[in-house]
Amino acid sequence: MSIDEYGGGQGPEPDVLVVTTDDVPGHRVERVLGEVFGLTVRSRHVGSQLGAGLKSLVGGELKGLTKTLVQTRNQAMERLVEQARARGANGVLAFRFDVTEAGDVGTEVCAYGTAVVLARE
């Protein structure tokens, strides 16, 4: 797998800066707009389940499932950024992911944080 297939995050100059911290060095929070989130639920297909089951017998990374989870997280983050942008934010602080099983049908991934308007100091 290439780095693009198992990596994520933002490019070098995003219009909405997403950080895991509560502040951004060199910036001040002008306005807090509130919580934003991006949510997606991905179902598993039979082929990946069978492959994962066989791979678990011999050990090692489940590359197909890893790739699917990366795509799912990236989609959740894109939705979070869209929501923040729609509210007029240029930043999201305290960004986190929450991953849970959605019954026996798939995986729910929620990206969440606090939408803010940042200004350079």
Coordinates of N, CA and C in Angstrom, one line a residue:
M1 N 0.8 -1.2 0.0 CA 0.0 0.0 0.0 C 0.9 1.2 0.0
S2 N 0.5 2.2 -0.8 CA 1.2 3.5 -0.8 C 0.7 4.4 0.4
I3 N 1.5 5.4 0.7 CA 1.1 6.3 1.8 C -0.2 6.9 1.5
D4 N -0.6 7.2 0.3 CA -1.9 7.7 0.0 C -3.1 6.8 0.4
E5 N -2.8 5.5 0.4 CA -3.9 4.5 0.7 C -4.1 4.3 2.2
Y6 N -3.1 4.7 3.0 CA -3.3 4.4 4.4 C -3.0 5.7 5.3
G7 N -3.0 6.8 4.6 CA -2.8 8.1 5.4 C -4.0 9.0 5.2
G8 N -4.0 10.1 5.9 CA -5.1 11.0 5.9 C -4.7 12.3 6.4
G9 N -5.7 13.2 6.7 CA -5.4 14.5 7.2 C -5.5 15.5 6.1
Q10 N -5.1 16.7 6.4 CA -5.3 17.9 5.5 C -4.0 18.1 4.7
G11 N -4.2 18.9 3.6 CA -3.1 19.3 2.8 C -2.3 20.5 3.5
P12 N -1.3 21.0 2.8 CA -0.5 22.0 3.5 C -1.1 23.4 3.8
E13 N -2.1 23.8 3.1 CA -2.8 25.1 3.3 C -4.3 25.0 3.3
P14 N -4.9 24.4 4.3 CA -6.4 24.2 4.2 C -7.1 25.5 4.5
D15 N -8.3 25.7 4.0 CA -9.1 26.9 4.3 C -9.8 26.7 5.7
V16 N -9.9 25.5 6.1 CA -10.4 25.3 7.5 C -9.4 24.4 8.2
L17 N -8.7 25.0 9.1 CA -7.6 24.3 9.8 C -8.2 23.4 10.9
V18 N -7.9 22.1 10.9 CA -8.4 21.2 11.9 C -7.2 20.7 12.7
V19 N -7.3 20.9 14.0 CA -6.2 20.5 14.9 C -6.8 19.8 16.1
T20 N -6.0 18.9 16.7 CA -6.4 18.2 17.9 C -6.2 19.0 19.2
T21 N -5.5 20.1 19.1 CA -5.2 20.9 20.3 C -6.4 21.9 20.6
D22 N -6.3 22.5 21.7 CA -7.4 23.5 22.1 C -7.1 24.9 21.7
D23 N -5.9 25.1 21.1 CA -5.5 26.4 20.6 C -4.6 26.2 19.4
V24 N -4.3 27.3 18.7 CA -3.4 27.3 17.6 C -2.3 28.4 17.8
P25 N -1.0 28.0 18.0 CA 0.0 29.0 18.2 C 0.0 30.1 17.1
G26 N 0.1 31.4 17.5 CA 0.1 32.5 16.6 C -1.3 32.9 16.2
H27 N -2.4 32.3 16.8 CA -3.7 32.7 16.4 C -4.5 32.9 17.7
R28 N -5.6 33.6 17.6 CA -6.5 33.8 18.8 C -7.9 33.4 18.3
V29 N -8.7 32.9 19.2 CA -10.1 32.5 18.8 C -10.9 33.7 18.9
E30 N -11.5 34.2 17.8 CA -12.4 35.4 17.8 C -13.8 35.0 18.2
R31 N -14.2 33.8 17.7 CA -15.6 33.4 18.0 C -15.7 31.9 18.0
V32 N -16.4 31.3 18.9 CA -16.7 29.9 19.0 C -18.1 29.7 18.4
L33 N -18.2 28.8 17.4 CA -19.4 28.6 16.7 C -20.1 27.3 17.1
G34 N -19.4 26.5 17.9 CA -20.0 25.3 18.4 C -19.5 24.0 17.8
E35 N -20.1 22.9 18.3 CA -19.7 21.6 17.9 C -20.1 21.3 16.4
V36 N -19.2 20.7 15.7 CA -19.4 20.2 14.4 C -19.0 18.7 14.3
F37 N -19.7 18.0 13.4 CA -19.3 16.6 13.3 C -19.5 16.1 11.9
G38 N -18.8 15.1 11.5 CA -19.0 14.4 10.2 C -19.2 13.0 10.5
L39 N -20.2 12.3 10.0 CA -20.5 11.0 10.3 C -20.6 10.1 9.1
T40 N -20.2 8.9 9.1 CA -20.4 8.0 8.1 C -20.5 6.6 8.7
V41 N -21.2 5.7 8.0 CA -21.3 4.3 8.4 C -21.0 3.5 7.2
R42 N -20.0 2.6 7.3 CA -19.6 1.7 6.2 C -20.0 0.3 6.5
S43 N -20.6 -0.3 5.6 CA -20.9 -1.8 5.7 C -19.8 -2.6 5.2
R44 N -19.7 -3.8 5.7 CA -18.7 -4.7 5.3 C -19.2 -5.6 4.2
H45 N -18.4 -5.9 3.3 CA -18.9 -6.9 2.2 C -18.3 -8.2 2.5
V46 N -19.0 -9.2 2.0 CA -18.7 -10.6 2.3 C -17.2 -10.9 2.0
G47 N -16.7 -10.4 0.9 CA -15.3 -10.7 0.5 C -14.3 -10.3 1.5
S48 N -14.5 -9.1 2.0 CA -13.5 -8.6 3.0 C -13.6 -9.3 4.3
Q49 N -14.8 -9.7 4.6 CA -15.0 -10.5 5.9 C -14.3 -11.9 5.8
L50 N -14.5 -12.5 4.6 CA -13.8 -13.8 4.4 C -12.3 -13.7 4.4
G51 N -11.9 -12.7 3.7 CA -10.4 -12.4 3.6 C -9.8 -12.1 5.0
A52 N -10.5 -11.3 5.8 CA -10.1 -11.0 7.1 C -10.1 -12.2 8.0
G53 N -11.1 -13.0 7.9 CA -11.1 -14.2 8.7 C -10.0 -15.2 8.4
L54 N -9.7 -15.3 7.1 CA -8.5 -16.2 6.7 C -7.2 -15.6 7.2
K55 N -7.1 -14.3 7.0 CA -5.8 -13.6 7.4 C -5.6 -13.7 8.9
S56 N -6.7 -13.7 9.7 CA -6.6 -13.7 11.1 C -6.0 -15.1 11.6
L57 N -6.1 -16.1 10.8 CA -5.6 -17.4 11.1 C -4.1 -17.4 11.1
V58 N -3.5 -16.6 10.2 CA -2.0 -16.6 10.0 C -1.4 -15.4 10.6
G59 N -2.2 -14.4 10.9 CA -1.6 -13.1 11.5 C -1.2 -12.1 10.4
G60 N -1.0 -10.9 10.8 CA -0.6 -9.8 9.9 C -1.7 -8.8 9.7
E61 N -1.3 -7.8 9.0 CA -2.2 -6.6 8.8 C -3.3 -7.0 7.8
L62 N -4.5 -6.6 8.1 CA -5.7 -6.8 7.3 C -5.8 -5.5 6.3
K63 N -5.0 -5.6 5.3 CA -4.8 -4.4 4.4 C -6.1 -3.9 3.8
G64 N -7.0 -4.8 3.4 CA -8.2 -4.3 2.8 C -9.1 -3.6 3.8
L65 N -9.1 -4.1 5.0 CA -9.9 -3.4 6.1 C -9.2 -2.1 6.5
T66 N -7.9 -2.1 6.5 CA -7.1 -0.8 6.8 C -7.5 0.2 5.8
K67 N -7.4 -0.1 4.6 CA -7.7 0.9 3.5 C -9.2 1.4 3.6
T68 N -10.1 0.5 3.9 CA -11.5 0.9 4.1 C -11.7 1.8 5.2
L69 N -11.0 1.6 6.4 CA -11.1 2.4 7.5 C -10.5 3.8 7.2
V70 N -9.4 3.8 6.5 CA -8.8 5.1 6.2 C -9.7 5.9 5.3
Q71 N -10.3 5.3 4.3 CA -11.3 6.0 3.5 C -12.5 6.5 4.3
T72 N -12.9 5.7 5.2 CA -14.1 6.1 6.0 C -13.7 7.3 6.9
R73 N -12.6 7.2 7.6 CA -12.2 8.4 8.4 C -12.0 9.6 7.6
N74 N -11.4 9.5 6.4 CA -11.2 10.7 5.5 C -12.6 11.3 5.1
Q75 N -13.6 10.4 4.8 CA -14.9 10.9 4.5 C -15.5 11.6 5.6
A76 N -15.4 11.0 6.8 CA -16.0 11.7 8.0 C -15.3 13.0 8.3
M77 N -14.0 13.1 8.1 CA -13.3 14.4 8.3 C -13.8 15.4 7.2
E78 N -13.9 15.0 6.0 CA -14.4 15.9 4.9 C -15.7 16.5 5.3
R79 N -16.6 15.6 5.8 CA -18.0 16.1 6.2 C -17.9 17.1 7.3
L80 N -17.0 16.8 8.3 CA -16.8 17.8 9.4 C -16.4 19.1 8.9
V81 N -15.4 19.1 8.0 CA -14.9 20.4 7.4 C -16.0 21.1 6.6
E82 N -16.8 20.4 5.9 CA -17.9 21.0 5.1 C -18.9 21.7 6.1
Q83 N -19.2 21.0 7.2 CA -20.1 21.6 8.2 C -19.5 22.8 8.8
A84 N -18.2 22.8 9.1 CA -17.5 23.9 9.7 C -17.5 25.1 8.8
R85 N -17.2 24.8 7.5 CA -17.2 25.9 6.5 C -18.5 26.5 6.3
A86 N -19.6 25.7 6.3 CA -20.9 26.2 6.1 C -21.4 27.1 7.3
R87 N -20.8 26.9 8.4 CA -21.1 27.8 9.6 C -20.2 29.0 9.6
G88 N -19.3 29.1 8.7 CA -18.4 30.3 8.7 C -17.1 30.2 9.4
A89 N -16.8 28.9 9.8 CA -15.6 28.7 10.6 C -14.4 28.6 9.6
N90 N -13.2 29.0 10.2 CA -12.0 28.7 9.5 C -11.0 27.8 10.3
G91 N -11.6 27.3 11.4 CA -10.8 26.3 12.2 C -11.7 25.4 13.0
V92 N -11.2 24.2 13.3 CA -11.9 23.3 14.2 C -10.8 22.9 15.2
L93 N -11.2 23.1 16.5 CA -10.3 22.8 17.6 C -10.8 21.5 18.3
A94 N -9.8 20.8 19.0 CA -10.1 19.6 19.8 C -10.7 18.5 18.9
F95 N -10.2 18.4 17.7 CA -10.7 17.4 16.8 C -10.4 16.0 17.3
R96 N -11.4 15.1 17.1 CA -11.3 13.7 17.5 C -12.1 12.8 16.6
F97 N -11.7 11.5 16.6 CA -12.5 10.5 15.9 C -13.2 9.6 17.0
D98 N -14.4 9.1 16.7 CA -15.0 8.1 17.5 C -15.4 7.0 16.6
V99 N -15.0 5.8 16.9 CA -15.3 4.7 16.0 C -16.1 3.6 16.8
T100 N -17.3 3.2 16.3 CA -18.1 2.2 17.0 C -18.6 1.2 16.0
E101 N -19.0 0.1 16.5 CA -19.6 -0.9 15.7 C -21.1 -0.5 15.5
A102 N -21.6 -0.6 14.3 CA -23.0 -0.3 14.0 C -23.7 -1.6 13.9
G103 N -24.0 -2.3 15.0 CA -24.6 -3.6 15.0 C -23.7 -4.6 14.3
D104 N -24.2 -5.5 13.5 CA -23.4 -6.4 12.8 C -23.2 -6.0 11.4
V105 N -23.6 -4.8 11.0 CA -23.6 -4.4 9.6 C -22.5 -3.6 9.2
G106 N -21.8 -2.9 10.1 CA -20.7 -2.1 9.7 C -20.1 -1.3 10.8
T107 N -19.3 -0.3 10.4 CA -18.6 0.5 11.4 C -19.0 2.0 11.2
E108 N -19.3 2.6 12.3 CA -19.7 4.1 12.4 C -18.4 4.8 12.7
V109 N -18.1 5.9 11.9 CA -17.0 6.7 12.3 C -17.5 8.2 12.3
C110 N -17.3 8.8 13.5 CA -17.7 10.2 13.7 C -16.4 11.0 13.9
A111 N -16.3 12.1 13.1 CA -15.2 13.1 13.3 C -15.9 14.3 14.0
Y112 N -15.3 14.8 15.1 CA -16.0 15.9 15.8 C -15.0 16.8 16.4
G113 N -15.4 18.1 16.6 CA -14.6 19.1 17.2 C -15.4 20.4 17.4
T114 N -14.7 21.4 17.7 CA -15.4 22.7 18.0 C -15.0 23.7 16.8
A115 N -16.0 24.2 16.1 CA -15.8 25.1 15.0 C -15.6 26.5 15.6
V116 N -14.5 27.2 15.1 CA -14.2 28.5 15.5 C -13.8 29.4 14.4
V117 N -13.8 30.7 14.7 CA -13.2 31.6 13.8 C -11.8 32.1 14.4
L118 N -10.8 31.8 13.7 CA -9.4 32.1 14.1 C -8.9 33.4 13.4
A119 N -8.1 34.2 14.2 CA -7.4 35.3 13.6 C -6.0 35.3 14.0
R120 N -5.1 35.6 13.1 CA -3.7 35.7 13.4 C -3.4 36.8 14.4
E121 N -2.5 36.5 15.3 CA -2.1 37.5 16.3 C -1.0 38.4 15.7

